[in-house]
mmCIF file of N, CA and C in Angstrom:
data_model
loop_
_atom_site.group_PDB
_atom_site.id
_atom_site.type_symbol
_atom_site.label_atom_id
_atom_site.label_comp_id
_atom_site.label_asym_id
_atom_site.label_seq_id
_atom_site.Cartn_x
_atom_site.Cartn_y
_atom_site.Cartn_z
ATOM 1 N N UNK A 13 -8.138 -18.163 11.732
ATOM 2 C CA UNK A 13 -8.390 -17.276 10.628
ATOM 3 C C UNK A 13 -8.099 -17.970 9.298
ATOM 4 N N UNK A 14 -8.488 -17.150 8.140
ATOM 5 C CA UNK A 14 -8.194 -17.761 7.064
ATOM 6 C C UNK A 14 -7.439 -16.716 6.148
ATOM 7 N N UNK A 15 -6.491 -17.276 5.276
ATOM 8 C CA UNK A 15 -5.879 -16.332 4.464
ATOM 9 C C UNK A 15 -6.265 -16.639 3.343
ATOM 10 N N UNK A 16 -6.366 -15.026 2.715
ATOM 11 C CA UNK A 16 -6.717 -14.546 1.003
ATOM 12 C C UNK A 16 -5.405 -13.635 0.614
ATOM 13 N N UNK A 17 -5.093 -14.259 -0.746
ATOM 14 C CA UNK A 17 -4.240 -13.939 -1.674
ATOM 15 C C UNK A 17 -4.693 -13.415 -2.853
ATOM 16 N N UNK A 18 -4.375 -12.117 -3.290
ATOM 17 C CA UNK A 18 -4.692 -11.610 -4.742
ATOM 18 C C UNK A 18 -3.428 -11.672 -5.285
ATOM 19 N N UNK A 19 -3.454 -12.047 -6.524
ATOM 20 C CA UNK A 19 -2.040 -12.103 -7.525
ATOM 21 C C UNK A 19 -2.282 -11.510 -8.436
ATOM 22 N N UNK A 20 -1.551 -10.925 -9.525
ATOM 23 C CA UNK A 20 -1.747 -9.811 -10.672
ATOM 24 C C UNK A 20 -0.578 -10.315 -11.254
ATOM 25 N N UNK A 21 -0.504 -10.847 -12.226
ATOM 26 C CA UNK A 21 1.072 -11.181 -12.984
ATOM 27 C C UNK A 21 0.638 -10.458 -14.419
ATOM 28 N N UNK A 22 -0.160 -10.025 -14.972
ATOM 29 C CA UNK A 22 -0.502 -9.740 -15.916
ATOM 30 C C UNK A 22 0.141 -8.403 -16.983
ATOM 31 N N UNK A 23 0.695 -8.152 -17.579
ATOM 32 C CA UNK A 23 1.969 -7.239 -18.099
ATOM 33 C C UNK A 23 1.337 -5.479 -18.858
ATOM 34 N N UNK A 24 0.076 -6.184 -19.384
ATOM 35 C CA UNK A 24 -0.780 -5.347 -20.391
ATOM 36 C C UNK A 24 -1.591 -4.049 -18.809
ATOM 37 N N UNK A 25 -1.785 -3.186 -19.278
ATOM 38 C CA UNK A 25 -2.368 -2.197 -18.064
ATOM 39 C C UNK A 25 -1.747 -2.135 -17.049
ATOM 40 N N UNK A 26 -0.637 -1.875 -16.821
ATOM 41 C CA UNK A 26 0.091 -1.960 -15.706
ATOM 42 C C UNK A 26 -0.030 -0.545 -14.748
ATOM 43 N N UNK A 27 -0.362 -0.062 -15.601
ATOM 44 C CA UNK A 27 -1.290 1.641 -14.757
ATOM 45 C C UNK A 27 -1.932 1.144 -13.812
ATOM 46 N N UNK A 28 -2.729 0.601 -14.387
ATOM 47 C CA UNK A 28 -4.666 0.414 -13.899
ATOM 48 C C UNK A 28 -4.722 -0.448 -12.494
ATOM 49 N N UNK A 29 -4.913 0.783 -11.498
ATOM 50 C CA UNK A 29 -4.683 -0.081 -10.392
ATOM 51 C C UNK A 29 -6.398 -0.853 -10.133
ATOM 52 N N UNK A 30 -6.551 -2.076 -9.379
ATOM 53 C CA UNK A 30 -7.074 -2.820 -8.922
ATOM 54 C C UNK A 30 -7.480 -2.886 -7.879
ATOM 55 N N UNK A 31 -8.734 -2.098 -7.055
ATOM 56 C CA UNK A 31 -9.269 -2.030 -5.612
ATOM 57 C C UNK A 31 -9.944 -3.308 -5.099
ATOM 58 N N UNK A 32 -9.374 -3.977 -3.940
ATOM 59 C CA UNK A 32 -9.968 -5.019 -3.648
ATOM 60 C C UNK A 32 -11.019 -4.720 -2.359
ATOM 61 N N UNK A 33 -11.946 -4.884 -1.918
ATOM 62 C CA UNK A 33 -12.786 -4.676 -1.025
ATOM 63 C C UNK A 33 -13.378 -6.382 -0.079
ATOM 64 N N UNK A 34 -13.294 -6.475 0.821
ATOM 65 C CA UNK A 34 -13.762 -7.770 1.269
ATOM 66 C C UNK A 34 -15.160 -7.094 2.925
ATOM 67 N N UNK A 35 -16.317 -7.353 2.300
ATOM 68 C CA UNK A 35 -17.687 -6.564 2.538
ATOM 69 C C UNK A 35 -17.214 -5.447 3.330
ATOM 70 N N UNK A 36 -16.848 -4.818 2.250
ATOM 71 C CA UNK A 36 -17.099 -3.348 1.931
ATOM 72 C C UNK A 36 -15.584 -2.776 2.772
ATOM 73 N N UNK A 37 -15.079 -3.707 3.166
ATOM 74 C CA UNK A 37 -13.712 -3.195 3.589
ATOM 75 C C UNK A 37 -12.353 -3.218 2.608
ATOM 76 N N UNK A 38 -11.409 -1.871 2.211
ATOM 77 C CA UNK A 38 -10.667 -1.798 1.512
ATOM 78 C C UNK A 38 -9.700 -2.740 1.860
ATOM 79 N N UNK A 39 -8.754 -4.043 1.530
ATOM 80 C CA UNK A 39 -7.846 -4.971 2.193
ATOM 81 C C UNK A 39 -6.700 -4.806 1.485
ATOM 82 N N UNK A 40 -6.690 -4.087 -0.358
ATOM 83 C CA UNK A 40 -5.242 -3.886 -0.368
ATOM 84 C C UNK A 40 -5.602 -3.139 -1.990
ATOM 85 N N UNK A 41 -4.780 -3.556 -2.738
ATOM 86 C CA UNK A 41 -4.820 -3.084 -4.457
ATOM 87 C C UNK A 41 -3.197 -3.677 -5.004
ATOM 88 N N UNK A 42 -3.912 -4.098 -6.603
ATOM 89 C CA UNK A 42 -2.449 -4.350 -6.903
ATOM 90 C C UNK A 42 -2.444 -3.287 -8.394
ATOM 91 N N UNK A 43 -1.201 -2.679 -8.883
ATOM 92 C CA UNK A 43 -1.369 -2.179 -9.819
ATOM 93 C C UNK A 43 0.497 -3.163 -10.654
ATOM 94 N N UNK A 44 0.130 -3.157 -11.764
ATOM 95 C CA UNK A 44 1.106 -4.445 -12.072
ATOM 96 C C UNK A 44 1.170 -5.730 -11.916
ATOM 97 N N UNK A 45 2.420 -6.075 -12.041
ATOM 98 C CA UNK A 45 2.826 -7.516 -11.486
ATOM 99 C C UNK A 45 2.746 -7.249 -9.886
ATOM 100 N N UNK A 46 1.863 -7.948 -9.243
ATOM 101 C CA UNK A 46 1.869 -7.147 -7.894
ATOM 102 C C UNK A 46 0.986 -8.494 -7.256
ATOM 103 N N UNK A 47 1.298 -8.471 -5.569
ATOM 104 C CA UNK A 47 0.353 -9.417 -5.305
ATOM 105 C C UNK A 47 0.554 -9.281 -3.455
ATOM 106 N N UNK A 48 -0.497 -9.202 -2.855
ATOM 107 C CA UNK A 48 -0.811 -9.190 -1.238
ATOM 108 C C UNK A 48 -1.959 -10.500 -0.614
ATOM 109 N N UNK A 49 -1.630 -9.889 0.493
ATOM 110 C CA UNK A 49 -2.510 -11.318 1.457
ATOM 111 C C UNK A 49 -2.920 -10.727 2.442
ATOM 112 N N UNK A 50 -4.035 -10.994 2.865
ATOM 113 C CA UNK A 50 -4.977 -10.665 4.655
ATOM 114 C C UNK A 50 -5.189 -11.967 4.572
ATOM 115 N N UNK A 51 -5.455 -11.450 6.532
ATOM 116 C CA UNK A 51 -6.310 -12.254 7.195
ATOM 117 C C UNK A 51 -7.484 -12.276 6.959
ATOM 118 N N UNK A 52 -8.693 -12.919 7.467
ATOM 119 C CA UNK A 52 -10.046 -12.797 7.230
ATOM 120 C C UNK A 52 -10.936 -13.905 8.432
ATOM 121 N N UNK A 53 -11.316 -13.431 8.924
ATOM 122 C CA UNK A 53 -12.262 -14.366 9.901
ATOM 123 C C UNK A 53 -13.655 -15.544 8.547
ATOM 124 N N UNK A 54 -13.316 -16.404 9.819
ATOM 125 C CA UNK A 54 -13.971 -17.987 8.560
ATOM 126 C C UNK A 54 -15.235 -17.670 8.702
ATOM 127 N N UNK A 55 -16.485 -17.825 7.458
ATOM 128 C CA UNK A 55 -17.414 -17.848 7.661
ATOM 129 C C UNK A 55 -17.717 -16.838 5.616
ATOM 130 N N UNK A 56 -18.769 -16.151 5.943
ATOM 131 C CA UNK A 56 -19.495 -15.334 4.016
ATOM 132 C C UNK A 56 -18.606 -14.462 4.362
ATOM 133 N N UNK A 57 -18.176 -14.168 3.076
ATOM 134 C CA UNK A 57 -17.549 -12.649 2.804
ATOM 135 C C UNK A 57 -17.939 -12.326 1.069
ATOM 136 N N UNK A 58 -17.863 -10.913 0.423
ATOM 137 C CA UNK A 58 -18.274 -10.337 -0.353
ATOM 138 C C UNK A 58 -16.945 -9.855 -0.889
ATOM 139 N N UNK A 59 -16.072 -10.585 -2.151
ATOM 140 C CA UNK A 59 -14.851 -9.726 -2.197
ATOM 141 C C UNK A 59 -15.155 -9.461 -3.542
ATOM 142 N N UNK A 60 -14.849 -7.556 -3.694
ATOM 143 C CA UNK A 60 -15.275 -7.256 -4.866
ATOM 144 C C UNK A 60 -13.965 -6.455 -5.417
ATOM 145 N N UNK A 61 -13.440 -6.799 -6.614
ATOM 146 C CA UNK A 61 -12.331 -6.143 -6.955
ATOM 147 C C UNK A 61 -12.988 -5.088 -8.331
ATOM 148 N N UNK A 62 -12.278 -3.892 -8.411
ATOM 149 C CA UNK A 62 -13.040 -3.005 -9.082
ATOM 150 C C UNK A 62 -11.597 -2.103 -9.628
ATOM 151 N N UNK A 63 -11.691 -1.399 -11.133
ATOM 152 C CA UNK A 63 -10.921 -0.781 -11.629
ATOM 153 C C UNK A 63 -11.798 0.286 -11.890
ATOM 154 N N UNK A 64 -11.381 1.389 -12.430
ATOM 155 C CA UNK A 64 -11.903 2.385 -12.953
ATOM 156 C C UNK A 64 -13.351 2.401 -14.068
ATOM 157 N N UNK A 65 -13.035 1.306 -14.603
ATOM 158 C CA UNK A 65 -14.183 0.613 -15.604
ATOM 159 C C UNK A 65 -14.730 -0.280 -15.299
ATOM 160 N N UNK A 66 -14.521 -0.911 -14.066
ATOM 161 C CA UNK A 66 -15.426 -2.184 -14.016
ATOM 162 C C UNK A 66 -15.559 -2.844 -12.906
ATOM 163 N N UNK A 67 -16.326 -3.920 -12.372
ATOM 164 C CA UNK A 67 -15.929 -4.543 -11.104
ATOM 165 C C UNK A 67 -16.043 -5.884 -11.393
ATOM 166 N N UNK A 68 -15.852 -6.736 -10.443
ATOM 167 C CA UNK A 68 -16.343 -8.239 -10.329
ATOM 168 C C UNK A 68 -16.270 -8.497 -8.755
ATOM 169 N N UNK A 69 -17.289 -9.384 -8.668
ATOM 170 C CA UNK A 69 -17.370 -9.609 -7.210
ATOM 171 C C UNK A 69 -17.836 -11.406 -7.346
ATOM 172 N N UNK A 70 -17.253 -11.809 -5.714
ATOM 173 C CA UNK A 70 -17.084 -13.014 -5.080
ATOM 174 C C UNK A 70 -17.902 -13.282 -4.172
ATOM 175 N N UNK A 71 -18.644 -14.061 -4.198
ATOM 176 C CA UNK A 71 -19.504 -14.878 -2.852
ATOM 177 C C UNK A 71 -18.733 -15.700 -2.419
ATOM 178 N N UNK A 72 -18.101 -15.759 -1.120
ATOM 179 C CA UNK A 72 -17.393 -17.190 -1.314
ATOM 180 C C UNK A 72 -17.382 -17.005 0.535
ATOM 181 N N UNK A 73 -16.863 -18.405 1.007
ATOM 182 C CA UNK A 73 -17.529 -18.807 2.170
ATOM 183 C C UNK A 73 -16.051 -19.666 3.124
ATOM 184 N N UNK A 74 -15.564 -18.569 3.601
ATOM 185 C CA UNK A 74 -13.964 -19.051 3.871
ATOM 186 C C UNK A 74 -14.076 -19.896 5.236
ATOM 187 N N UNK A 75 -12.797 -21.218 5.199
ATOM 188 C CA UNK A 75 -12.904 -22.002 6.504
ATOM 189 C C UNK A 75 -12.052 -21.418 7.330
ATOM 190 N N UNK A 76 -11.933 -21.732 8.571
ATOM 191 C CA UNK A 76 -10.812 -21.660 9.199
ATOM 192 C C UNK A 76 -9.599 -22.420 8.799
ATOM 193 N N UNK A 77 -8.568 -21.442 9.384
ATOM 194 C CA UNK A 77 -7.080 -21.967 8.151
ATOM 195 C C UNK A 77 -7.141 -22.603 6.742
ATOM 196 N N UNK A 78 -8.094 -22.271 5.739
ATOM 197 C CA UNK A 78 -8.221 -22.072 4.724
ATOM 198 C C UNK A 78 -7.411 -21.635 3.582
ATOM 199 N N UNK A 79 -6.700 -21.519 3.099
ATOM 200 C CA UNK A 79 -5.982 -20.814 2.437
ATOM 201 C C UNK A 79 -6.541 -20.440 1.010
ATOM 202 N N UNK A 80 -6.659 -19.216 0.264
ATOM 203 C CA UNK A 80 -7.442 -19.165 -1.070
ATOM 204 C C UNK A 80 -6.391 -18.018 -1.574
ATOM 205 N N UNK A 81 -6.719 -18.297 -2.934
ATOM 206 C CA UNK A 81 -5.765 -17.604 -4.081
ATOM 207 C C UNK A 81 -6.748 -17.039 -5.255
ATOM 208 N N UNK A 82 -6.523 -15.849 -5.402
ATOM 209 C CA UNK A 82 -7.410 -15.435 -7.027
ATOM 210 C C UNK A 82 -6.394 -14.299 -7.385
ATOM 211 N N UNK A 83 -6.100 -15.212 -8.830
ATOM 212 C CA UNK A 83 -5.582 -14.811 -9.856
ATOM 213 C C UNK A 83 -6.398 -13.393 -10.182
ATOM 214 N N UNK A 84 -5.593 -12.450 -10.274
ATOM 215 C CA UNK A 84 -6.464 -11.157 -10.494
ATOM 216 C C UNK A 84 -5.874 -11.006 -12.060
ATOM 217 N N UNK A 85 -6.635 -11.850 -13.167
ATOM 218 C CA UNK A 85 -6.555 -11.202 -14.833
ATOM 219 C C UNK A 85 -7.476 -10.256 -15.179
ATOM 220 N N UNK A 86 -7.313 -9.499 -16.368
ATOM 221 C CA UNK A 86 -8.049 -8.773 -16.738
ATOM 222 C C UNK A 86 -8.571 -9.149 -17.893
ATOM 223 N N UNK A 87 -9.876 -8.429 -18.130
ATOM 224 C CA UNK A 87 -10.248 -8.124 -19.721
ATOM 225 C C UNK A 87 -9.831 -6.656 -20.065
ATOM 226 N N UNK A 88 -9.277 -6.837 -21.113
ATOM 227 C CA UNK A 88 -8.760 -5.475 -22.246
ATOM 228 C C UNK A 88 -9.973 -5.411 -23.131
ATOM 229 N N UNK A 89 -10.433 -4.271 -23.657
ATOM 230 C CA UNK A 89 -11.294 -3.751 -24.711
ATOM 231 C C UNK A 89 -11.178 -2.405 -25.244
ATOM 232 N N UNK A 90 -10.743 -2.288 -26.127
ATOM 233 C CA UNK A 90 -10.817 -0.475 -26.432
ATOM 234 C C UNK A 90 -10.609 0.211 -25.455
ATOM 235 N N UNK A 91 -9.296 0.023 -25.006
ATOM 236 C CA UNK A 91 -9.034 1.056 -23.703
ATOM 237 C C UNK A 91 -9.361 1.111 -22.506
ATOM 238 N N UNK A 92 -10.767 0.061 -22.192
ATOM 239 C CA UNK A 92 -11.437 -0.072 -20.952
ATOM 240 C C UNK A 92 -10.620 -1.766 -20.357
ATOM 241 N N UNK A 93 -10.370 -1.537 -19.033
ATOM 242 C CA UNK A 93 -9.704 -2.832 -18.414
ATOM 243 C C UNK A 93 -10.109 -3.168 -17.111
ATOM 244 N N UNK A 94 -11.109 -4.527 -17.517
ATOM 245 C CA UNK A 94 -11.964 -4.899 -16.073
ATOM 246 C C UNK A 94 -11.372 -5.823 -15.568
ATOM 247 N N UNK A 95 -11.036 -6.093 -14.017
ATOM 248 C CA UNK A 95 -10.712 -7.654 -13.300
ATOM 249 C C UNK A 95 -11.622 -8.580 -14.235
ATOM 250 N N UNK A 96 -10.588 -9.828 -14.048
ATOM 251 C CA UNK A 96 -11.192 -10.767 -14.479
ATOM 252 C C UNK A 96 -10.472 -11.913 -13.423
ATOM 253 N N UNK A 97 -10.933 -11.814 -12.235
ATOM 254 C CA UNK A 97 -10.217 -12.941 -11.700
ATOM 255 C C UNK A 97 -11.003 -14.348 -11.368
ATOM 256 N N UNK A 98 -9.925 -15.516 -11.106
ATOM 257 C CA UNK A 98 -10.252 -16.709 -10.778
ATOM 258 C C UNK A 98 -9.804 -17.461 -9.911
ATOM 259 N N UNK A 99 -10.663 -18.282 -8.924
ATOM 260 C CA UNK A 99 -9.487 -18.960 -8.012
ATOM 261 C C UNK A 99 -8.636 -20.150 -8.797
ATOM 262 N N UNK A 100 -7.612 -20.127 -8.098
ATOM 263 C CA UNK A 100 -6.851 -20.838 -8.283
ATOM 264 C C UNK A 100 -6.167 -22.201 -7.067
ATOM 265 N N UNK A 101 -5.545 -23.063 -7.515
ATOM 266 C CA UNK A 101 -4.692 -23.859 -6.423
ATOM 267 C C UNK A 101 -3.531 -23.285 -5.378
ATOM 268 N N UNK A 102 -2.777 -23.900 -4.769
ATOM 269 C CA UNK A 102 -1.720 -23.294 -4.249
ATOM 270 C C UNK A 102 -0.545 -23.381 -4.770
ATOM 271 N N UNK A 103 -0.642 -24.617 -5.807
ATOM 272 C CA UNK A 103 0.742 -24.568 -6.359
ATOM 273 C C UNK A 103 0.715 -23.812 -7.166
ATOM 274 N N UNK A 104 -0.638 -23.364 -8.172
ATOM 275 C CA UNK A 104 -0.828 -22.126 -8.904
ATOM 276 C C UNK A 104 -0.315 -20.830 -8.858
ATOM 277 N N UNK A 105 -0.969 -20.616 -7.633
ATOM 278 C CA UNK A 105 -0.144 -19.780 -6.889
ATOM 279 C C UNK A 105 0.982 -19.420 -6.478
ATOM 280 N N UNK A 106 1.783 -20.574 -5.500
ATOM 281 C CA UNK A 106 3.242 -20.358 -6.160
ATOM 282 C C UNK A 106 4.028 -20.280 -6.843
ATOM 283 N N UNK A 107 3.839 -20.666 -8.221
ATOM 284 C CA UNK A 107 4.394 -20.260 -9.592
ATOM 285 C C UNK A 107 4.119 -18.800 -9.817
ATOM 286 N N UNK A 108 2.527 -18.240 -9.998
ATOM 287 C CA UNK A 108 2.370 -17.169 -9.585
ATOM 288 C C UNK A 108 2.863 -16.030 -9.249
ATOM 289 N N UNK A 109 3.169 -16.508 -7.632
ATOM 290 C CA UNK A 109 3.777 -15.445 -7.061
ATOM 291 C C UNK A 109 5.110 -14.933 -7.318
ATOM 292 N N UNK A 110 5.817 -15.895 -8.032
ATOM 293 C CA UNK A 110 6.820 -15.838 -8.353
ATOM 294 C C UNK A 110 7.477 -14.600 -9.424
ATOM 295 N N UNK A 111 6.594 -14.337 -10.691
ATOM 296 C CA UNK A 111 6.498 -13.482 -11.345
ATOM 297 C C UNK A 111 5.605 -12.142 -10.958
ATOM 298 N N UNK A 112 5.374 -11.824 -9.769
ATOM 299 C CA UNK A 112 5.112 -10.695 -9.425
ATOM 300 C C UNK A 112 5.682 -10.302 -7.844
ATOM 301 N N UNK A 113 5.244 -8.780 -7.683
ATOM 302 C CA UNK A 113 6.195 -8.191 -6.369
ATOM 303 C C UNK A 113 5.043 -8.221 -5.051
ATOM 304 N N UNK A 114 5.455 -8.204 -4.015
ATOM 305 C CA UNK A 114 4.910 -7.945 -2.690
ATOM 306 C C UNK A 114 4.185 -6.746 -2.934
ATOM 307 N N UNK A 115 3.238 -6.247 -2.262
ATOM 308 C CA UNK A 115 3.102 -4.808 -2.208
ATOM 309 C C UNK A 115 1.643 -4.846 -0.736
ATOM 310 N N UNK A 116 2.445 -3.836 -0.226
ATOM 311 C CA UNK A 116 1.693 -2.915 0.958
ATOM 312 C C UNK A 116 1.012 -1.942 0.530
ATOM 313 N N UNK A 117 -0.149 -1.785 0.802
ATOM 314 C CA UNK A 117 -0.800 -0.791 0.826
ATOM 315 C C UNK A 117 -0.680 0.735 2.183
ATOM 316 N N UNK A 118 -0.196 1.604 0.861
ATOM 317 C CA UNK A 118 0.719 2.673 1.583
ATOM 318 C C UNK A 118 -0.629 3.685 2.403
ATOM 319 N N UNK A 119 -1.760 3.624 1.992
ATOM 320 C CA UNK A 119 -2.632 4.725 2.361
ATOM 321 C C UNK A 119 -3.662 4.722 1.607
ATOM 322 N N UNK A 120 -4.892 5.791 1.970
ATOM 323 C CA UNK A 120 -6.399 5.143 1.504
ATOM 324 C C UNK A 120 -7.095 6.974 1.867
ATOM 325 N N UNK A 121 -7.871 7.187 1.180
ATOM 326 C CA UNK A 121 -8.614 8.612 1.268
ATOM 327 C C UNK A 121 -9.063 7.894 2.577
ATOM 328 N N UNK A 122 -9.723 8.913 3.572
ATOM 329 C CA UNK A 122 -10.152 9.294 4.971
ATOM 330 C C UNK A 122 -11.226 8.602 5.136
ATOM 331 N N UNK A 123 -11.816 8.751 4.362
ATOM 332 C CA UNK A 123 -13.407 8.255 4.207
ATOM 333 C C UNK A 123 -13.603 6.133 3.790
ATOM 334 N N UNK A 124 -12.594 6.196 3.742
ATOM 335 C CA UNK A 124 -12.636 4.453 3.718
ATOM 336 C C UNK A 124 -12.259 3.635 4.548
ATOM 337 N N UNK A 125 -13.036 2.812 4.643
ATOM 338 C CA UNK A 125 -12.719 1.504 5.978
ATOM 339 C C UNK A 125 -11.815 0.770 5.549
ATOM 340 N N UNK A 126 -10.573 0.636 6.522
ATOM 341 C CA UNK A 126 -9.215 -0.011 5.955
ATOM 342 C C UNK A 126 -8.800 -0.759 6.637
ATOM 343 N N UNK A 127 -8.407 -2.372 6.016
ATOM 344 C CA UNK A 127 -7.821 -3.292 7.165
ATOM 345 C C UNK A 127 -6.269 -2.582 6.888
ATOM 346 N N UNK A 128 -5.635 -2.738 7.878
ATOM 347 C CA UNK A 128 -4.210 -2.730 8.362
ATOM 348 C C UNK A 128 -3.292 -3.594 9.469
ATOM 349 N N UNK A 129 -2.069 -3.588 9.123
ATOM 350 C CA UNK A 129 -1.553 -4.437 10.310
ATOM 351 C C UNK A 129 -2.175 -5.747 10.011
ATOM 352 N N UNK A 130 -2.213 -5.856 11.622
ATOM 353 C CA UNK A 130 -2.405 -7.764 11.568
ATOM 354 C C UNK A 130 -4.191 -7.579 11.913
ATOM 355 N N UNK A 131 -5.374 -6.744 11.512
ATOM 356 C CA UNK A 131 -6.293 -6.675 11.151
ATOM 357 C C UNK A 131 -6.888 -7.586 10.609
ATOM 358 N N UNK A 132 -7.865 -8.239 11.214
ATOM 359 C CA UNK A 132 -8.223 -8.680 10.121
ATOM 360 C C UNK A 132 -10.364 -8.854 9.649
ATOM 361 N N UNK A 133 -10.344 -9.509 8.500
ATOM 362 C CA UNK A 133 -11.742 -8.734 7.539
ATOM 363 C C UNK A 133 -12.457 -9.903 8.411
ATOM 364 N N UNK A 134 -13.536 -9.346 8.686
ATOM 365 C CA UNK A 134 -14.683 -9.884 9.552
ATOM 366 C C UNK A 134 -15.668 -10.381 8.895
ATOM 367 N N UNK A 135 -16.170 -11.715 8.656
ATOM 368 C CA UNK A 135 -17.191 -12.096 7.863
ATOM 369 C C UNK A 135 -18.256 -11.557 8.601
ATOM 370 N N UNK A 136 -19.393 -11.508 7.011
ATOM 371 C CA UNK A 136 -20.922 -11.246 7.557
ATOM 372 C C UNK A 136 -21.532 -12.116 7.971
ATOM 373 N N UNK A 137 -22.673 -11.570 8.754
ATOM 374 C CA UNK A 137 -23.591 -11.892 10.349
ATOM 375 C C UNK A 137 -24.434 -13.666 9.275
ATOM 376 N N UNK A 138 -24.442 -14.311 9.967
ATOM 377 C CA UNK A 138 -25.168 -15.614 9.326
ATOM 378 C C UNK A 138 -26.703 -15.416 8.666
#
């Protein structure tokens, strides 16, 4: 498998939570200094992170034991606050992680497909 990391160190909107989706499956959210990790089977995946105002989405094409990191920043504008994320390195990342908290995703409306546990996000068909 391969692991994905979202990080959020960012101080400004600390409300505004951050839905991450990896094709079309909910895998976590950070709201704050906040930051989680899944598994993910190697091969295309579609990871689209989305706030109340906005989204951005990822084509990206994970290996086995892979490891990937995206910095989850935002854009601020008159009140509206969209992801703005980027990948990053690993040592990036561990600096990173450093200034923000763990977080589990506690629960999800009924109607959404949710990784959990040691679950993990299934790339799309070739």
């Amino acid at each position: 498998m391969a692991s994905v990391c979202m990080i959020r160190t960012a101080r400004i909107a600390m409300a505004v939570t951050f839905v991450v989706r990896d094709n079309d499956m909910l895998v976590g959210a950070t709201r704050g200094p906040s930051y989680f990790c899944y598994r993910a089977e190697p091969g295309r995946h579609r990871i689209a992170i989305a706030s109340d105002d906005g989204e951005q989405r990822f084509d990206v094409t994970l290996e086995l034991r892979g490891r990937y990191y995206l910095d989850l920043g935002l854009l601020y504008r008159l009140g509206f606050v969209v992801p703005q994320g980027r990948w990053i390195d690993e040592a990036d990342a561990t600096a990173l992680v450093q200034r923000s908290e763990h977080q589990v995703l506690q629960g999800a409306p009924a109607r959404e497909a949710l990784l959990i546990g040691t679950d993990v996000a299934g790339a799309l068909a070739p």
